[in-house]
GROMACS .gro file of C-alpha atoms in nm:
model
  187
    1UNK     CA    1  -0.036  -0.093  -0.078
    2UNK     CA    2   0.001   0.036   0.074
    3UNK     CA    3  -0.228  -0.159  -0.144
    4UNK     CA    4  -0.466  -0.446  -0.123
    5UNK     CA    5  -0.478  -0.657  -0.433
    6UNK     CA    6  -0.736  -0.510  -0.670
    7UNK     CA    7  -1.022  -0.746  -0.739
    8UNK     CA    8  -1.019  -0.691  -1.115
    9UNK     CA    9  -0.656  -0.788  -1.181
   10UNK     CA   10  -0.470  -1.113  -1.230
   11UNK     CA   11  -0.265  -1.258  -0.948
   12UNK     CA   12   0.000  -1.521  -0.886
   13UNK     CA   13   0.233  -1.631  -0.608
   14UNK     CA   14   0.611  -1.620  -0.578
   15UNK     CA   15   0.874  -1.639  -0.310
   16UNK     CA   16   1.155  -1.389  -0.266
   17UNK     CA   17   1.305  -1.467   0.072
   18UNK     CA   18   1.264  -1.747   0.322
   19UNK     CA   19   1.036  -1.672   0.615
   20UNK     CA   20   1.216  -1.559   0.924
   21UNK     CA   21   1.237  -1.809   1.205
   22UNK     CA   22   1.259  -1.544   1.477
   23UNK     CA   23   0.973  -1.498   1.717
   24UNK     CA   24   0.950  -1.116   1.709
   25UNK     CA   25   0.741  -0.923   1.462
   26UNK     CA   26   0.925  -0.734   1.189
   27UNK     CA   27   0.940  -0.358   1.235
   28UNK     CA   28   0.843  -0.106   0.970
   29UNK     CA   29   1.216  -0.042   0.914
   30UNK     CA   30   1.277  -0.414   0.858
   31UNK     CA   31   0.986  -0.425   0.614
   32UNK     CA   32   1.139  -0.130   0.428
   33UNK     CA   33   1.470  -0.317   0.408
   34UNK     CA   34   1.285  -0.621   0.268
   35UNK     CA   35   1.103  -0.420  -0.001
   36UNK     CA   36   1.430  -0.248  -0.093
   37UNK     CA   37   1.609  -0.581  -0.139
   38UNK     CA   38   1.316  -0.729  -0.331
   39UNK     CA   39   1.291  -0.427  -0.563
   40UNK     CA   40   1.662  -0.465  -0.643
   41UNK     CA   41   1.600  -0.821  -0.773
   42UNK     CA   42   1.586  -0.751  -1.147
   43UNK     CA   43   1.472  -1.106  -1.228
   44UNK     CA   44   1.177  -1.075  -0.989
   45UNK     CA   45   1.075  -0.736  -1.131
   46UNK     CA   46   1.106  -0.857  -1.492
   47UNK     CA   47   0.890  -1.165  -1.416
   48UNK     CA   48   0.583  -0.961  -1.313
   49UNK     CA   49   0.315  -0.987  -1.581
   50UNK     CA   50   0.196  -0.637  -1.674
   51UNK     CA   51  -0.159  -0.570  -1.791
   52UNK     CA   52  -0.225  -0.250  -1.991
   53UNK     CA   53  -0.559  -0.193  -1.818
   54UNK     CA   54  -0.551  -0.322  -1.460
   55UNK     CA   55  -0.306  -0.366  -1.178
   56UNK     CA   56  -0.135  -0.703  -1.149
   57UNK     CA   57   0.030  -0.854  -0.846
   58UNK     CA   58   0.238  -1.143  -0.721
   59UNK     CA   59   0.232  -1.243  -0.356
   60UNK     CA   60   0.578  -1.267  -0.200
   61UNK     CA   61   0.697  -1.438   0.114
   62UNK     CA   62   0.774  -1.153   0.350
   63UNK     CA   63   0.998  -1.158   0.657
   64UNK     CA   64   0.871  -1.284   0.992
   65UNK     CA   65   0.528  -1.386   0.868
   66UNK     CA   66   0.454  -1.053   0.700
   67UNK     CA   67   0.234  -1.017   0.394
   68UNK     CA   68   0.417  -0.890   0.085
   69UNK     CA   69   0.321  -0.804  -0.272
   70UNK     CA   70   0.489  -0.712  -0.600
   71UNK     CA   71   0.243  -0.484  -0.782
   72UNK     CA   72   0.231  -0.359  -1.142
   73UNK     CA   73   0.057  -0.026  -1.204
   74UNK     CA   74  -0.059   0.062  -1.557
   75UNK     CA   75  -0.052   0.430  -1.652
   76UNK     CA   76  -0.321   0.632  -1.476
   77UNK     CA   77  -0.408   0.380  -1.202
   78UNK     CA   78  -0.426   0.425  -0.826
   79UNK     CA   79  -0.561   0.287  -0.503
   80UNK     CA   80  -0.795   0.557  -0.378
   81UNK     CA   81  -0.773   0.669  -0.015
   82UNK     CA   82  -0.730   0.380   0.230
   83UNK     CA   83  -0.543   0.257   0.535
   84UNK     CA   84  -0.411  -0.080   0.650
   85UNK     CA   85  -0.571  -0.075   0.994
   86UNK     CA   86  -0.345  -0.227   1.261
   87UNK     CA   87  -0.062  -0.321   1.024
   88UNK     CA   88   0.268  -0.139   0.990
   89UNK     CA   89   0.410  -0.141   0.641
   90UNK     CA   90   0.651  -0.026   0.378
   91UNK     CA   91   0.658   0.011   0.003
   92UNK     CA   92   0.917   0.104  -0.255
   93UNK     CA   93   0.909   0.184  -0.626
   94UNK     CA   94   1.099  -0.070  -0.838
   95UNK     CA   95   1.016   0.080  -1.182
   96UNK     CA   96   0.856   0.402  -1.298
   97UNK     CA   97   0.735   0.667  -1.054
   98UNK     CA   98   0.456   0.649  -0.798
   99UNK     CA   99   0.296   0.936  -0.611
  100UNK     CA  100   0.178   0.899  -0.253
  101UNK     CA  101  -0.073   1.142  -0.105
  102UNK     CA  102  -0.105   1.094   0.270
  103UNK     CA  103  -0.250   1.253   0.580
  104UNK     CA  104  -0.013   1.368   0.853
  105UNK     CA  105  -0.268   1.322   1.129
  106UNK     CA  106  -0.369   1.036   1.353
  107UNK     CA  107  -0.732   0.950   1.287
  108UNK     CA  108  -0.966   0.780   1.529
  109UNK     CA  109  -0.956   0.410   1.448
  110UNK     CA  110  -1.326   0.327   1.485
  111UNK     CA  111  -1.665   0.480   1.553
  112UNK     CA  112  -1.678   0.749   1.285
  113UNK     CA  113  -1.805   0.787   0.929
  114UNK     CA  114  -1.713   1.147   0.840
  115UNK     CA  115  -1.425   1.370   0.953
  116UNK     CA  116  -1.339   1.726   0.869
  117UNK     CA  117  -0.963   1.759   0.823
  118UNK     CA  118  -0.758   2.067   0.898
  119UNK     CA  119  -0.585   2.237   0.606
  120UNK     CA  120  -0.229   2.143   0.703
  121UNK     CA  121  -0.252   1.763   0.707
  122UNK     CA  122  -0.179   1.681   0.341
  123UNK     CA  123   0.154   1.535   0.240
  124UNK     CA  124   0.267   1.449  -0.113
  125UNK     CA  125   0.565   1.240  -0.224
  126UNK     CA  126   0.689   1.140  -0.568
  127UNK     CA  127   0.868   0.807  -0.531
  128UNK     CA  128   1.107   0.727  -0.814
  129UNK     CA  129   1.294   0.398  -0.863
  130UNK     CA  130   1.459   0.297  -0.536
  131UNK     CA  131   1.253   0.539  -0.326
  132UNK     CA  132   0.999   0.426  -0.073
  133UNK     CA  133   0.880   0.466   0.279
  134UNK     CA  134   0.779   0.285   0.593
  135UNK     CA  135   0.462   0.374   0.782
  136UNK     CA  136   0.285   0.299   1.107
  137UNK     CA  137  -0.059   0.172   1.197
  138UNK     CA  138  -0.367   0.351   1.061
  139UNK     CA  139  -0.165   0.542   0.797
  140UNK     CA  140  -0.418   0.693   0.554
  141UNK     CA  141  -0.292   0.740   0.199
  142UNK     CA  142  -0.347   0.685  -0.171
  143UNK     CA  143  -0.087   0.565  -0.421
  144UNK     CA  144  -0.100   0.668  -0.787
  145UNK     CA  145   0.082   0.608  -1.115
  146UNK     CA  146   0.024   0.945  -1.279
  147UNK     CA  147   0.223   0.859  -1.592
  148UNK     CA  148   0.019   0.850  -1.911
  149UNK     CA  149   0.262   0.615  -2.086
  150UNK     CA  150   0.472   0.413  -1.840
  151UNK     CA  151   0.395   0.126  -1.605
  152UNK     CA  152   0.523   0.148  -1.250
  153UNK     CA  153   0.616  -0.149  -1.030
  154UNK     CA  154   0.639  -0.152  -0.652
  155UNK     CA  155   0.701  -0.389  -0.363
  156UNK     CA  156   0.483  -0.371  -0.048
  157UNK     CA  157   0.503  -0.549   0.290
  158UNK     CA  158   0.271  -0.542   0.594
  159UNK     CA  159   0.278  -0.685   0.944
  160UNK     CA  160   0.065  -0.827   1.079
  161UNK     CA  161  -0.080  -0.960   0.753
  162UNK     CA  162  -0.362  -0.725   0.656
  163UNK     CA  163  -0.653  -0.779   0.897
  164UNK     CA  164  -0.865  -0.523   0.711
  165UNK     CA  165  -0.843  -0.225   0.484
  166UNK     CA  166  -1.062   0.078   0.532
  167UNK     CA  167  -1.150   0.265   0.212
  168UNK     CA  168  -1.229   0.637   0.214
  169UNK     CA  169  -1.365   0.902  -0.018
  170UNK     CA  170  -1.240   1.257   0.002
  171UNK     CA  171  -1.403   1.582  -0.100
  172UNK     CA  172  -1.193   1.884  -0.009
  173UNK     CA  173  -1.130   1.866   0.365
  174UNK     CA  174  -1.397   1.600   0.428
  175UNK     CA  175  -1.290   1.236   0.462
  176UNK     CA  176  -1.563   0.969   0.463
  177UNK     CA  177  -1.531   0.604   0.556
  178UNK     CA  178  -1.689   0.417   0.264
  179UNK     CA  179  -1.616   0.050   0.330
  180UNK     CA  180  -1.415  -0.198   0.531
  181UNK     CA  181  -1.258  -0.492   0.347
  182UNK     CA  182  -1.134  -0.812   0.507
  183UNK     CA  183  -0.899  -1.075   0.360
  184UNK     CA  184  -1.190  -1.296   0.254
  185UNK     CA  185  -1.306  -1.007   0.028
  186UNK     CA  186  -0.979  -1.032  -0.171
  187UNK     CA  187  -0.988  -1.406  -0.241
   0.00000   0.00000   0.00000
């Protein structure tokens, strides 16, 4: 997040690595390598301003024209259920611990508002410092900092740059599409 920048937090811009000059799109594995290298940059991680109440972020220059973010997570914050539409992505925890809840099922991409999920689709991961994951298109998940005392920091990268984010609500086995956000909604 993946995560879109939350609208209620502060933001800034920074550069970690020069843009790739190659003509092919970065793969999810290459994005994971980028977030791993970025998370290992202790100066970058230390420079992120942390807010005790809301998430903060710094935009990074990702490889091959990808969109990348360094995100600070106060205790008890999370993204809610969402996906990154047609983008592949990766994220990695640089400080603290994040939890990812995800669905191990391919959802229809358009034309639905409510789905009933089967009981065996839930996946849960605790991602400690240095742990992360890559994911494919239409990956539905939520990311949480469940700590009551410690900030978490993570690095995220997406390609193509996020065309939209679909936000969902979940009650038991029922997943509902609540909204679709576009980049102009995050400005």
